[in-house]
Amino acid sequence: MTAKIIDGKAIAKEIRGDLAKQVAELTKEGRQPGLAVVLVGDDPASAVYVRSKKRACEEVGINSLVHRLPQETTQKELLALIEELNQDPKIHGILVQLPLPDGLDEEIVINAISPKKDVDGFHPINVGNLHIGQEGFVPCTPAGVVELVKRTGVSIAGKNVVVLGRSNIVGKPVASLFLRENATVTICHSRTKDVAAECRRADILIAAVGRPKLVQQDWVKPGAVVIDVGINRVDGEIVGDVDFEQVKKVAEAITPVPGGVGPMTIAMLLKATVEAASRA
Ligand code: NAP
Protein backbone atom coordinates (compact mmCIF):
# COMPACT_ATOMS: atom_id res chain seq x y z
CA MET A 1 0.00 0.00 0.00
CA THR A 2 1.17 3.54 -0.67
CA ALA A 3 -0.54 6.19 1.35
CA LYS A 4 -2.64 8.99 -0.03
CA ILE A 5 -0.64 12.18 0.45
CA ILE A 6 -2.77 14.79 2.19
CA ASP A 7 -2.11 18.05 0.35
CA GLY A 8 -2.31 20.73 3.04
CA LYS A 9 -1.35 23.43 0.56
CA ALA A 10 -4.30 22.66 -1.73
CA ILE A 11 -6.76 22.31 1.18
CA ALA A 12 -5.57 25.61 2.71
CA LYS A 13 -6.02 27.30 -0.69
CA GLU A 14 -9.59 25.98 -0.89
CA ILE A 15 -10.30 27.37 2.59
CA ARG A 16 -8.80 30.76 1.67
CA GLY A 17 -11.05 30.83 -1.41
CA ASP A 18 -14.17 30.28 0.76
CA LEU A 19 -12.97 32.90 3.24
CA ALA A 20 -12.40 35.49 0.50
CA LYS A 21 -16.11 35.24 -0.39
CA GLN A 22 -17.16 35.69 3.26
CA VAL A 23 -14.79 38.64 3.65
CA ALA A 24 -16.28 40.28 0.53
CA GLU A 25 -19.78 39.93 2.04
CA LEU A 26 -18.72 41.36 5.40
CA THR A 27 -16.85 44.21 3.71
CA LYS A 28 -19.99 45.07 1.69
CA GLU A 29 -21.86 45.35 5.02
CA GLY A 30 -19.14 47.72 6.30
CA ARG A 31 -17.59 45.04 8.56
CA GLN A 32 -14.28 44.27 6.89
CA PRO A 33 -12.43 41.83 9.18
CA GLY A 34 -9.31 43.37 10.74
CA LEU A 35 -6.32 41.57 12.23
CA ALA A 36 -3.64 43.33 14.28
CA VAL A 37 -0.33 41.53 14.44
CA VAL A 38 2.15 42.70 17.08
CA LEU A 39 5.82 41.92 16.50
CA VAL A 40 8.29 42.89 19.22
CA GLY A 41 12.03 42.81 18.57
CA ASP A 42 14.01 41.53 15.64
CA ASP A 43 13.80 37.74 15.69
CA PRO A 44 14.22 36.85 11.98
CA ALA A 45 11.98 33.75 12.10
CA SER A 46 9.17 35.77 13.72
CA ALA A 47 9.56 38.48 11.05
CA VAL A 48 9.11 35.82 8.33
CA TYR A 49 5.97 34.41 10.02
CA VAL A 50 4.50 37.91 10.38
CA ARG A 51 5.15 38.73 6.71
CA SER A 52 3.44 35.56 5.54
CA LYS A 53 0.46 36.21 7.82
CA LYS A 54 0.11 39.72 6.39
CA ARG A 55 0.35 38.43 2.82
CA ALA A 56 -2.30 35.77 3.51
CA CYS A 57 -4.64 38.41 5.01
CA GLU A 58 -4.24 40.64 1.96
CA GLU A 59 -4.98 37.73 -0.34
CA VAL A 60 -8.45 37.15 1.20
CA GLY A 61 -9.23 40.84 1.79
CA ILE A 62 -8.70 40.98 5.57
CA ASN A 63 -7.35 44.33 6.74
CA SER A 64 -4.10 43.50 8.51
CA LEU A 65 -2.08 45.98 10.54
CA VAL A 66 1.37 45.02 11.70
CA HIS A 67 2.69 46.84 14.77
CA ARG A 68 6.47 46.51 14.84
CA LEU A 69 7.88 47.42 18.23
CA PRO A 70 11.57 47.69 19.14
CA GLN A 71 13.41 45.04 21.15
CA GLU A 72 13.58 47.35 24.18
CA THR A 73 9.80 47.82 24.39
CA THR A 74 8.60 47.70 28.01
CA GLN A 75 5.79 45.54 29.28
CA LYS A 76 3.81 48.69 30.08
CA GLU A 77 4.12 49.96 26.48
CA LEU A 78 3.11 46.60 25.04
CA LEU A 79 0.11 46.31 27.37
CA ALA A 80 -0.96 49.86 26.43
CA LEU A 81 -0.94 48.90 22.73
CA ILE A 82 -2.97 45.75 23.42
CA GLU A 83 -5.54 47.77 25.36
CA GLU A 84 -5.81 50.21 22.46
CA LEU A 85 -6.36 47.30 20.05
CA ASN A 86 -8.91 45.71 22.43
CA GLN A 87 -10.94 48.94 22.18
CA ASP A 88 -10.55 49.44 18.40
CA PRO A 89 -13.82 48.43 16.66
CA LYS A 90 -12.02 47.93 13.32
CA ILE A 91 -9.80 45.25 14.85
CA HIS A 92 -11.46 41.85 15.33
CA GLY A 93 -8.38 39.73 15.96
CA ILE A 94 -5.16 40.42 17.87
CA LEU A 95 -2.10 38.25 17.53
CA VAL A 96 1.09 38.80 19.47
CA GLN A 97 3.91 36.96 17.70
CA LEU A 98 5.74 34.66 20.12
CA PRO A 99 8.35 34.27 21.47
CA LEU A 100 8.64 37.71 23.07
CA PRO A 101 12.07 39.16 23.89
CA ASP A 102 13.48 38.56 27.39
CA GLY A 103 11.96 40.83 30.00
CA LEU A 104 8.42 40.61 28.62
CA ASP A 105 6.07 38.18 30.34
CA GLU A 106 4.16 36.17 27.72
CA GLU A 107 1.52 35.03 30.17
CA ILE A 108 0.65 38.58 31.26
CA VAL A 109 0.64 39.79 27.65
CA ILE A 110 -1.64 36.99 26.41
CA ASN A 111 -3.99 37.43 29.35
CA ALA A 112 -4.32 41.12 28.40
CA ILE A 113 -5.80 40.32 24.96
CA SER A 114 -9.59 40.44 24.97
CA PRO A 115 -10.80 36.79 24.75
CA LYS A 116 -13.19 38.02 22.03
CA LYS A 117 -10.20 39.04 19.87
CA ASP A 118 -7.85 36.22 20.86
CA VAL A 119 -7.75 34.55 17.43
CA ASP A 120 -4.74 32.42 18.47
CA GLY A 121 -6.86 30.80 21.19
CA PHE A 122 -4.16 31.08 23.88
CA HIS A 123 -6.12 33.16 26.43
CA PRO A 124 -7.06 31.02 29.48
CA ILE A 125 -10.76 31.75 28.87
CA ASN A 126 -10.53 30.26 25.38
CA VAL A 127 -8.42 27.36 26.65
CA GLY A 128 -11.11 26.68 29.27
CA ASN A 129 -13.93 26.99 26.74
CA LEU A 130 -12.25 24.41 24.52
CA HIS A 131 -11.95 21.96 27.42
CA ILE A 132 -15.57 22.34 28.56
CA GLY A 133 -16.85 22.23 24.99
CA GLN A 134 -18.05 25.82 24.72
CA GLU A 135 -17.66 28.16 21.80
CA GLY A 136 -14.44 30.16 21.67
CA PHE A 137 -11.21 30.49 19.74
CA VAL A 138 -9.06 27.41 19.26
CA PRO A 139 -5.28 27.41 18.64
CA CYS A 140 -4.68 27.53 14.88
CA THR A 141 -2.38 24.53 14.35
CA PRO A 142 -4.63 22.06 16.23
CA ALA A 143 -7.68 23.46 14.42
CA GLY A 144 -5.81 22.92 11.14
CA VAL A 145 -5.03 19.30 12.05
CA VAL A 146 -8.68 18.43 12.65
CA GLU A 147 -9.77 20.30 9.51
CA LEU A 148 -7.22 18.36 7.43
CA VAL A 149 -8.51 15.03 8.74
CA LYS A 150 -12.13 16.02 8.10
CA ARG A 151 -11.47 17.33 4.60
CA THR A 152 -9.65 14.10 3.75
CA GLY A 153 -13.00 12.39 4.31
CA VAL A 154 -11.87 10.42 7.37
CA SER A 155 -14.58 9.86 9.98
CA ILE A 156 -13.38 10.59 13.52
CA ALA A 157 -16.13 9.42 15.91
CA GLY A 158 -15.20 6.20 17.69
CA LYS A 159 -11.66 6.12 16.28
CA ASN A 160 -8.53 5.66 18.40
CA VAL A 161 -6.57 8.90 18.15
CA VAL A 162 -3.05 8.91 19.59
CA VAL A 163 -1.40 12.30 20.08
CA LEU A 164 2.37 12.44 20.54
CA GLY A 165 3.17 15.56 22.58
CA ARG A 166 1.35 17.45 25.32
CA SER A 167 2.30 21.09 24.73
CA ASN A 168 -0.24 23.84 25.36
CA ILE A 169 -0.04 25.03 21.75
CA VAL A 170 -0.39 21.68 19.95
CA GLY A 171 -0.67 18.41 21.90
CA LYS A 172 -3.26 19.30 24.55
CA PRO A 173 -5.61 21.35 22.35
CA VAL A 174 -5.45 18.82 19.51
CA ALA A 175 -6.41 16.08 21.99
CA SER A 176 -9.36 18.16 23.24
CA LEU A 177 -10.54 18.80 19.70
CA PHE A 178 -10.51 15.10 18.81
CA LEU A 179 -12.32 14.29 22.07
CA ARG A 180 -14.95 16.85 21.05
CA GLU A 181 -15.28 14.91 17.77
CA ASN A 182 -16.01 11.75 19.82
CA ALA A 183 -12.69 9.99 19.27
CA THR A 184 -11.03 7.90 21.98
CA VAL A 185 -7.91 9.89 22.69
CA THR A 186 -4.53 8.89 24.13
CA ILE A 187 -1.83 11.49 24.81
CA CYS A 188 1.83 10.38 24.88
CA HIS A 189 4.81 12.37 26.13
CA SER A 190 8.44 11.93 27.06
CA ARG A 191 7.55 9.84 30.14
CA THR A 192 5.19 7.43 28.32
CA LYS A 193 6.47 3.87 28.88
CA ASP A 194 6.14 2.40 25.40
CA VAL A 195 5.35 5.12 22.87
CA ALA A 196 5.66 2.76 19.88
CA ALA A 197 3.09 0.35 21.34
CA GLU A 198 0.67 3.23 22.02
CA CYS A 199 1.13 4.49 18.45
CA ARG A 200 0.36 1.06 16.98
CA ARG A 201 -3.16 1.29 18.46
CA ALA A 202 -3.87 4.52 16.56
CA ASP A 203 -6.39 4.79 13.74
CA ILE A 204 -5.34 8.43 13.55
CA LEU A 205 -1.84 9.32 14.73
CA ILE A 206 -0.83 12.93 15.40
CA ALA A 207 2.89 13.58 15.86
CA ALA A 208 3.80 16.88 17.59
CA VAL A 209 7.05 16.27 19.42
CA GLY A 210 9.78 18.15 17.57
CA ARG A 211 11.98 15.03 17.11
CA PRO A 212 13.03 14.42 13.50
CA LYS A 213 11.65 11.16 12.04
CA LEU A 214 10.82 9.77 15.49
CA VAL A 215 7.80 7.84 14.19
CA GLN A 216 8.96 4.70 12.39
CA GLN A 217 7.14 2.39 10.01
CA ASP A 218 6.64 -0.32 12.65
CA TRP A 219 5.00 2.23 15.00
CA VAL A 220 2.10 2.63 12.58
CA LYS A 221 -0.86 0.29 12.18
CA PRO A 222 -1.48 -0.55 8.51
CA GLY A 223 -4.27 1.69 7.24
CA ALA A 224 -3.80 4.43 9.85
CA VAL A 225 -4.02 8.15 9.06
CA VAL A 226 -0.83 9.98 10.05
CA ILE A 227 -0.66 13.73 10.61
CA ASP A 228 2.82 15.15 11.10
CA VAL A 229 2.92 18.52 12.89
CA GLY A 230 6.69 18.50 13.42
CA ILE A 231 8.96 21.09 11.84
CA ASN A 232 12.63 20.22 12.35
CA ARG A 233 15.66 21.63 10.59
CA VAL A 234 18.17 18.90 9.78
CA ASP A 235 21.24 19.76 7.63
CA GLY A 236 19.41 22.72 6.12
CA GLU A 237 16.36 20.62 5.25
CA ILE A 238 12.95 20.69 6.94
CA VAL A 239 11.72 17.31 8.14
CA GLY A 240 8.79 16.22 10.24
CA ASP A 241 8.45 13.99 13.29
CA VAL A 242 7.53 11.05 11.05
CA ASP A 243 9.82 9.02 8.80
CA PHE A 244 7.67 9.94 5.79
CA GLU A 245 9.29 7.66 3.17
CA GLN A 246 8.92 4.56 5.36
CA VAL A 247 5.58 5.33 7.01
CA LYS A 248 3.83 6.11 3.71
CA LYS A 249 4.29 2.42 2.83
CA VAL A 250 1.85 1.37 5.57
CA ALA A 251 -0.42 4.37 6.24
CA GLU A 252 -3.74 4.96 4.49
CA ALA A 253 -3.06 8.70 4.33
CA ILE A 254 -0.21 10.92 5.49
CA THR A 255 0.74 14.60 5.52
CA PRO A 256 4.10 15.65 4.07
CA VAL A 257 6.46 18.16 5.72
CA PRO A 258 6.51 20.81 4.39
CA GLY A 259 3.13 21.16 2.68
CA GLY A 260 0.91 19.37 5.21
CA VAL A 261 -0.11 20.97 8.50
CA GLY A 262 1.99 24.15 8.01
CA PRO A 263 -0.22 25.89 5.41
CA MET A 264 -3.32 25.07 7.48
CA THR A 265 -2.14 27.10 10.48
CA ILE A 266 -2.40 30.43 8.67
CA ALA A 267 -5.66 29.40 6.97
CA MET A 268 -7.15 28.75 10.43
CA LEU A 269 -5.90 32.13 11.68
CA LEU A 270 -7.72 33.83 8.80
CA LYS A 271 -10.84 31.75 9.51
CA ALA A 272 -10.79 32.78 13.18
CA THR A 273 -10.44 36.45 12.22
CA VAL A 274 -13.42 36.21 9.87
CA GLU A 275 -15.43 34.48 12.63
CA ALA A 276 -14.48 37.22 15.09
CA ALA A 277 -15.68 39.88 12.63
CA SER A 278 -18.95 38.00 12.01
CA ARG A 279 -19.60 37.74 15.77
CA ALA A 280 -18.72 41.40 16.46
P1 NAP B 1 7.13 21.25 22.60
O1 NAP B 1 6.48 22.34 23.37
O2 NAP B 1 8.61 21.09 22.63
O3 NAP B 1 6.48 19.87 23.08
C1 NAP B 1 6.96 18.64 22.65
C2 NAP B 1 6.17 17.52 23.30
O4 NAP B 1 6.67 16.28 22.83
C3 NAP B 1 6.30 17.49 24.82
O5 NAP B 1 5.04 17.26 25.38
C4 NAP B 1 7.25 16.32 25.09
O6 NAP B 1 6.99 15.62 26.27
C5 NAP B 1 6.94 15.42 23.91
N1 NAP B 1 8.07 14.56 23.56
C6 NAP B 1 9.36 14.91 23.35
N2 NAP B 1 10.09 13.83 23.02
C7 NAP B 1 9.27 12.78 23.03
C8 NAP B 1 9.42 11.38 22.78
N3 NAP B 1 10.61 10.86 22.45
N4 NAP B 1 8.33 10.60 22.87
C9 NAP B 1 7.13 11.11 23.20
N5 NAP B 1 6.90 12.42 23.44
C10 NAP B 1 7.96 13.23 23.37
O7 NAP B 1 6.75 21.32 21.06
P2 NAP B 1 5.45 21.94 20.33
O8 NAP B 1 5.48 23.41 20.44
O9 NAP B 1 4.24 21.19 20.74
O10 NAP B 1 5.80 21.56 18.83
C11 NAP B 1 5.95 20.23 18.40
C12 NAP B 1 6.44 20.22 16.96
O11 NAP B 1 5.45 20.83 16.14
C13 NAP B 1 7.72 21.03 16.73
O12 NAP B 1 8.48 20.39 15.73
C14 NAP B 1 7.21 22.36 16.22
O13 NAP B 1 8.15 23.04 15.39
C15 NAP B 1 6.02 21.91 15.41
N6 NAP B 1 4.97 22.95 15.23
C16 NAP B 1 4.48 23.09 13.98
C17 NAP B 1 3.47 24.01 13.73
C18 NAP B 1 2.92 24.14 12.35
O14 NAP B 1 2.34 25.15 12.02
N7 NAP B 1 3.02 23.11 11.53
C19 NAP B 1 2.98 24.81 14.78
C20 NAP B 1 3.49 24.60 16.07
C21 NAP B 1 4.48 23.66 16.28
P3 NAP B 1 7.14 16.29 27.75
O15 NAP B 1 5.94 17.16 27.91
O16 NAP B 1 7.14 15.12 28.65
O17 NAP B 1 8.42 17.07 27.72
mmCIF file of N, CA, C and O in Angstrom, residues 83-132:
data_model
loop_
_atom_site.group_PDB
_atom_site.id
_atom_site.type_symbol
_atom_site.label_atom_id
_atom_site.label_comp_id
_atom_site.label_asym_id
_atom_site.label_seq_id
_atom_site.Cartn_x
_atom_site.Cartn_y
_atom_site.Cartn_z
ATOM 1 N N GLU A 83 -4.287 47.168 24.883
ATOM 2 C CA GLU A 83 -5.535 47.773 25.357
ATOM 3 C C GLU A 83 -6.174 48.636 24.263
ATOM 4 O O GLU A 83 -7.388 48.593 24.049
ATOM 5 N N GLU A 84 -5.315 49.370 23.573
ATOM 6 C CA GLU A 84 -5.807 50.212 22.461
ATOM 7 C C GLU A 84 -6.472 49.325 21.384
ATOM 8 O O GLU A 84 -7.553 49.641 20.887
ATOM 9 N N LEU A 85 -5.827 48.208 21.066
ATOM 10 C CA LEU A 85 -6.363 47.301 20.048
ATOM 11 C C LEU A 85 -7.647 46.616 20.544
ATOM 12 O O LEU A 85 -8.577 46.387 19.771
ATOM 13 N N ASN A 86 -7.690 46.310 21.848
ATOM 14 C CA ASN A 86 -8.912 45.712 22.427
ATOM 15 C C ASN A 86 -10.113 46.630 22.205
ATOM 16 O O ASN A 86 -11.237 46.177 21.995
ATOM 17 N N GLN A 87 -9.858 47.959 22.280
ATOM 18 C CA GLN A 87 -10.943 48.943 22.179
ATOM 19 C C GLN A 87 -11.267 49.326 20.732
ATOM 20 O O GLN A 87 -12.294 49.946 20.481
ATOM 21 N N ASP A 88 -10.400 48.973 19.791
ATOM 22 C CA ASP A 88 -10.552 49.436 18.401
ATOM 23 C C ASP A 88 -11.621 48.603 17.665
ATOM 24 O O ASP A 88 -11.432 47.406 17.423
ATOM 25 N N PRO A 89 -12.738 49.218 17.292
ATOM 26 C CA PRO A 89 -13.815 48.430 16.661
ATOM 27 C C PRO A 89 -13.445 47.878 15.281
ATOM 28 O O PRO A 89 -14.107 46.957 14.796
ATOM 29 N N LYS A 90 -12.409 48.432 14.656
ATOM 30 C CA LYS A 90 -12.019 47.928 13.320
ATOM 31 C C LYS A 90 -11.136 46.682 13.434
ATOM 32 O O LYS A 90 -10.861 46.013 12.446
ATOM 33 N N ILE A 91 -10.660 46.419 14.634
ATOM 34 C CA ILE A 91 -9.796 45.246 14.855
ATOM 35 C C ILE A 91 -10.619 44.128 15.502
ATOM 36 O O ILE A 91 -11.171 44.298 16.593
ATOM 37 N N HIS A 92 -10.672 42.984 14.807
ATOM 38 C CA HIS A 92 -11.455 41.850 15.330
ATOM 39 C C HIS A 92 -10.562 40.759 15.898
ATOM 40 O O HIS A 92 -11.008 39.938 16.686
ATOM 41 N N GLY A 93 -9.304 40.739 15.456
ATOM 42 C CA GLY A 93 -8.378 39.732 15.955
ATOM 43 C C GLY A 93 -7.050 40.377 16.330
ATOM 44 O O GLY A 93 -6.584 41.292 15.645
ATOM 45 N N ILE A 94 -6.473 39.906 17.442
ATOM 46 C CA ILE A 94 -5.162 40.416 17.871
ATOM 47 C C ILE A 94 -4.234 39.221 18.028
ATOM 48 O O ILE A 94 -4.589 38.233 18.689
ATOM 49 N N LEU A 95 -3.075 39.331 17.408
ATOM 50 C CA LEU A 95 -2.098 38.250 17.526
ATOM 51 C C LEU A 95 -0.761 38.847 17.952
ATOM 52 O O LEU A 95 -0.260 39.753 17.292
ATOM 53 N N VAL A 96 -0.242 38.369 19.054
ATOM 54 C CA VAL A 96 1.094 38.796 19.469
ATOM 55 C C VAL A 96 2.049 37.670 19.076
ATOM 56 O O VAL A 96 1.900 36.533 19.531
ATOM 57 N N GLN A 97 2.979 37.983 18.185
ATOM 58 C CA GLN A 97 3.907 36.961 17.699
ATOM 59 C C GLN A 97 4.841 36.519 18.831
ATOM 60 O O GLN A 97 5.508 37.345 19.439
ATOM 61 N N LEU A 98 4.859 35.225 19.089
ATOM 62 C CA LEU A 98 5.735 34.658 20.115
ATOM 63 C C LEU A 98 6.942 34.004 19.448
ATOM 64 O O LEU A 98 6.842 33.608 18.285
ATOM 65 N N PRO A 99 8.082 33.881 20.087
ATOM 66 C CA PRO A 99 8.350 34.275 21.472
ATOM 67 C C PRO A 99 8.608 35.769 21.593
ATOM 68 O O PRO A 99 9.030 36.408 20.634
ATOM 69 N N LEU A 100 8.336 36.303 22.796
ATOM 70 C CA LEU A 100 8.636 37.713 23.072
ATOM 71 C C LEU A 100 10.072 37.822 23.576
ATOM 72 O O LEU A 100 10.605 36.868 24.149
ATOM 73 N N PRO A 101 10.708 38.984 23.372
ATOM 74 C CA PRO A 101 12.068 39.156 23.894
ATOM 75 C C PRO A 101 12.105 38.998 25.422
ATOM 76 O O PRO A 101 11.084 39.178 26.091
ATOM 77 N N ASP A 102 13.305 38.679 25.930
ATOM 78 C CA ASP A 102 13.485 38.556 27.386
ATOM 79 C C ASP A 102 13.007 39.828 28.072
ATOM 80 O O ASP A 102 13.150 40.920 27.533
ATOM 81 N N GLY A 103 12.411 39.660 29.240
ATOM 82 C CA GLY A 103 11.963 40.829 29.998
ATOM 83 C C GLY A 103 10.475 41.094 29.812
ATOM 84 O O GLY A 103 9.885 41.857 30.557
ATOM 85 N N LEU A 104 9.877 40.453 28.805
ATOM 86 C CA LEU A 104 8.425 40.608 28.616
ATOM 87 C C LEU A 104 7.765 39.279 29.016
ATOM 88 O O LEU A 104 8.222 38.212 28.615
ATOM 89 N N ASP A 105 6.712 39.380 29.804
ATOM 90 C CA ASP A 105 6.068 38.181 30.338
ATOM 91 C C ASP A 105 4.920 37.740 29.411
ATOM 92 O O ASP A 105 3.887 38.399 29.339
ATOM 93 N N GLU A 106 5.152 36.626 28.711
ATOM 94 C CA GLU A 106 4.161 36.168 27.715
ATOM 95 C C GLU A 106 2.792 35.917 28.336
ATOM 96 O O GLU A 106 1.766 36.241 27.732
ATOM 97 N N GLU A 107 2.796 35.361 29.537
ATOM 98 C CA GLU A 107 1.516 35.027 30.169
ATOM 99 C C GLU A 107 0.700 36.296 30.421
ATOM 100 O O GLU A 107 -0.489 36.364 30.088
ATOM 101 N N ILE A 108 1.365 37.321 30.966
ATOM 102 C CA ILE A 108 0.654 38.579 31.265
ATOM 103 C C ILE A 108 0.157 39.216 29.963
ATOM 104 O O ILE A 108 -0.971 39.704 29.877
ATOM 105 N N VAL A 109 0.994 39.163 28.931
ATOM 106 C CA VAL A 109 0.640 39.785 27.652
ATOM 107 C C VAL A 109 -0.560 39.065 27.026
ATOM 108 O O VAL A 109 -1.540 39.691 26.598
ATOM 109 N N ILE A 110 -0.535 37.742 27.013
ATOM 110 C CA ILE A 110 -1.640 36.986 26.414
ATOM 111 C C ILE A 110 -2.931 37.189 27.194
ATOM 112 O O ILE A 110 -4.001 37.347 26.620
ATOM 113 N N ASN A 111 -2.793 37.229 28.521
ATOM 114 C CA ASN A 111 -3.986 37.426 29.346
ATOM 115 C C ASN A 111 -4.607 38.814 29.151
ATOM 116 O O ASN A 111 -5.769 39.027 29.481
ATOM 117 N N ALA A 112 -3.809 39.755 28.601
ATOM 118 C CA ALA A 112 -4.320 41.121 28.397
ATOM 119 C C ALA A 112 -5.167 41.235 27.122
ATOM 120 O O ALA A 112 -5.933 42.183 26.962
ATOM 121 N N ILE A 113 -5.017 40.267 26.206
ATOM 122 C CA ILE A 113 -5.801 40.317 24.960
ATOM 123 C C ILE A 113 -7.252 39.980 25.290
ATOM 124 O O ILE A 113 -7.518 39.017 26.018
ATOM 125 N N SER A 114 -8.188 40.755 24.740
ATOM 126 C CA SER A 114 -9.594 40.435 24.973
ATOM 127 C C SER A 114 -9.881 39.034 24.432
ATOM 128 O O SER A 114 -9.539 38.731 23.274
ATOM 129 N N PRO A 115 -10.505 38.147 25.241
ATOM 130 C CA PRO A 115 -10.799 36.788 24.752
ATOM 131 C C PRO A 115 -11.619 36.815 23.459
ATOM 132 O O PRO A 115 -11.542 35.896 22.658
ATOM 133 N N LYS A 116 -12.371 37.911 23.239
ATOM 134 C CA LYS A 116 -13.192 38.016 22.026
ATOM 135 C C LYS A 116 -12.343 38.299 20.787
ATOM 136 O O LYS A 116 -12.818 38.230 19.659
ATOM 137 N N LYS A 117 -11.094 38.734 20.996
ATOM 138 C CA LYS A 117 -10.203 39.043 19.868
ATOM 139 C C LYS A 117 -9.000 38.105 19.835
ATOM 140 O O LYS A 117 -8.108 38.266 19.009
ATOM 141 N N ASP A 118 -9.002 37.116 20.706
ATOM 142 C CA ASP A 118 -7.847 36.220 20.865
ATOM 143 C C ASP A 118 -7.891 35.112 19.792
ATOM 144 O O ASP A 118 -8.160 33.949 20.092
ATOM 145 N N VAL A 119 -7.596 35.487 18.543
ATOM 146 C CA VAL A 119 -7.748 34.545 17.428
ATOM 147 C C VAL A 119 -6.739 33.388 17.471
ATOM 148 O O VAL A 119 -6.911 32.384 16.782
ATOM 149 N N ASP A 120 -5.706 33.509 18.298
ATOM 150 C CA ASP A 120 -4.736 32.425 18.469
ATOM 151 C C ASP A 120 -5.240 31.378 19.471
ATOM 152 O O ASP A 120 -4.679 30.289 19.565
ATOM 153 N N GLY A 121 -6.267 31.744 20.237
ATOM 154 C CA GLY A 121 -6.860 30.804 21.194
ATOM 155 C C GLY A 121 -5.973 30.468 22.380
ATOM 156 O O GLY A 121 -6.126 29.398 22.976
ATOM 157 N N PHE A 122 -5.081 31.366 22.764
ATOM 158 C CA PHE A 122 -4.163 31.080 23.877
ATOM 159 C C PHE A 122 -4.635 31.663 25.212
ATOM 160 O O PHE A 122 -4.069 31.372 26.256
ATOM 161 N N HIS A 123 -5.639 32.563 25.182
ATOM 162 C CA HIS A 123 -6.122 33.158 26.434
ATOM 163 C C HIS A 123 -6.768 32.060 27.299
ATOM 164 O O HIS A 123 -7.483 31.207 26.759
ATOM 165 N N PRO A 124 -6.515 32.084 28.621
ATOM 166 C CA PRO A 124 -7.063 31.025 29.479
ATOM 167 C C PRO A 124 -8.577 30.836 29.343
ATOM 168 O O PRO A 124 -9.069 29.713 29.490
ATOM 169 N N ILE A 125 -9.298 31.905 29.034
ATOM 170 C CA ILE A 125 -10.759 31.745 28.873
ATOM 171 C C ILE A 125 -11.057 30.872 27.648
ATOM 172 O O ILE A 125 -11.907 29.979 27.684
ATOM 173 N N ASN A 126 -10.318 31.092 26.569
ATOM 174 C CA ASN A 126 -10.529 30.263 25.376
ATOM 175 C C ASN A 126 -10.030 28.837 25.590
ATOM 176 O O ASN A 126 -10.650 27.883 25.102
ATOM 177 N N VAL A 127 -8.933 28.701 26.329
ATOM 178 C CA VAL A 127 -8.418 27.357 26.650
ATOM 179 C C VAL A 127 -9.490 26.604 27.455
ATOM 180 O O VAL A 127 -9.819 25.450 27.159
ATOM 181 N N GLY A 128 -10.067 27.291 28.442
ATOM 182 C CA GLY A 128 -11.115 26.680 29.271
ATOM 183 C C GLY A 128 -12.342 26.332 28.449
ATOM 184 O O GLY A 128 -12.902 25.238 28.580
ATOM 185 N N ASN A 129 -12.755 27.255 27.570
ATOM 186 C CA ASN A 129 -13.931 26.988 26.738
ATOM 187 C C ASN A 129 -13.736 25.750 25.872
ATOM 188 O O ASN A 129 -14.656 24.953 25.698
ATOM 189 N N LEU A 130 -12.522 25.590 25.345
ATOM 190 C CA LEU A 130 -12.250 24.406 24.522
ATOM 191 C C LEU A 130 -12.427 23.140 25.372
ATOM 192 O O LEU A 130 -13.062 22.176 24.936
ATOM 193 N N HIS A 131 -11.910 23.169 26.584
ATOM 194 C CA HIS A 131 -11.950 21.962 27.418
ATOM 195 C C HIS A 131 -13.349 21.634 27.917
ATOM 196 O O HIS A 131 -13.667 20.468 28.115
ATOM 197 N N ILE A 132 -14.199 22.660 28.111
ATOM 198 C CA ILE A 132 -15.565 22.343 28.562
ATOM 199 C C ILE A 132 -16.547 22.301 27.394
ATOM 200 O O ILE A 132 -17.749 22.181 27.581
#
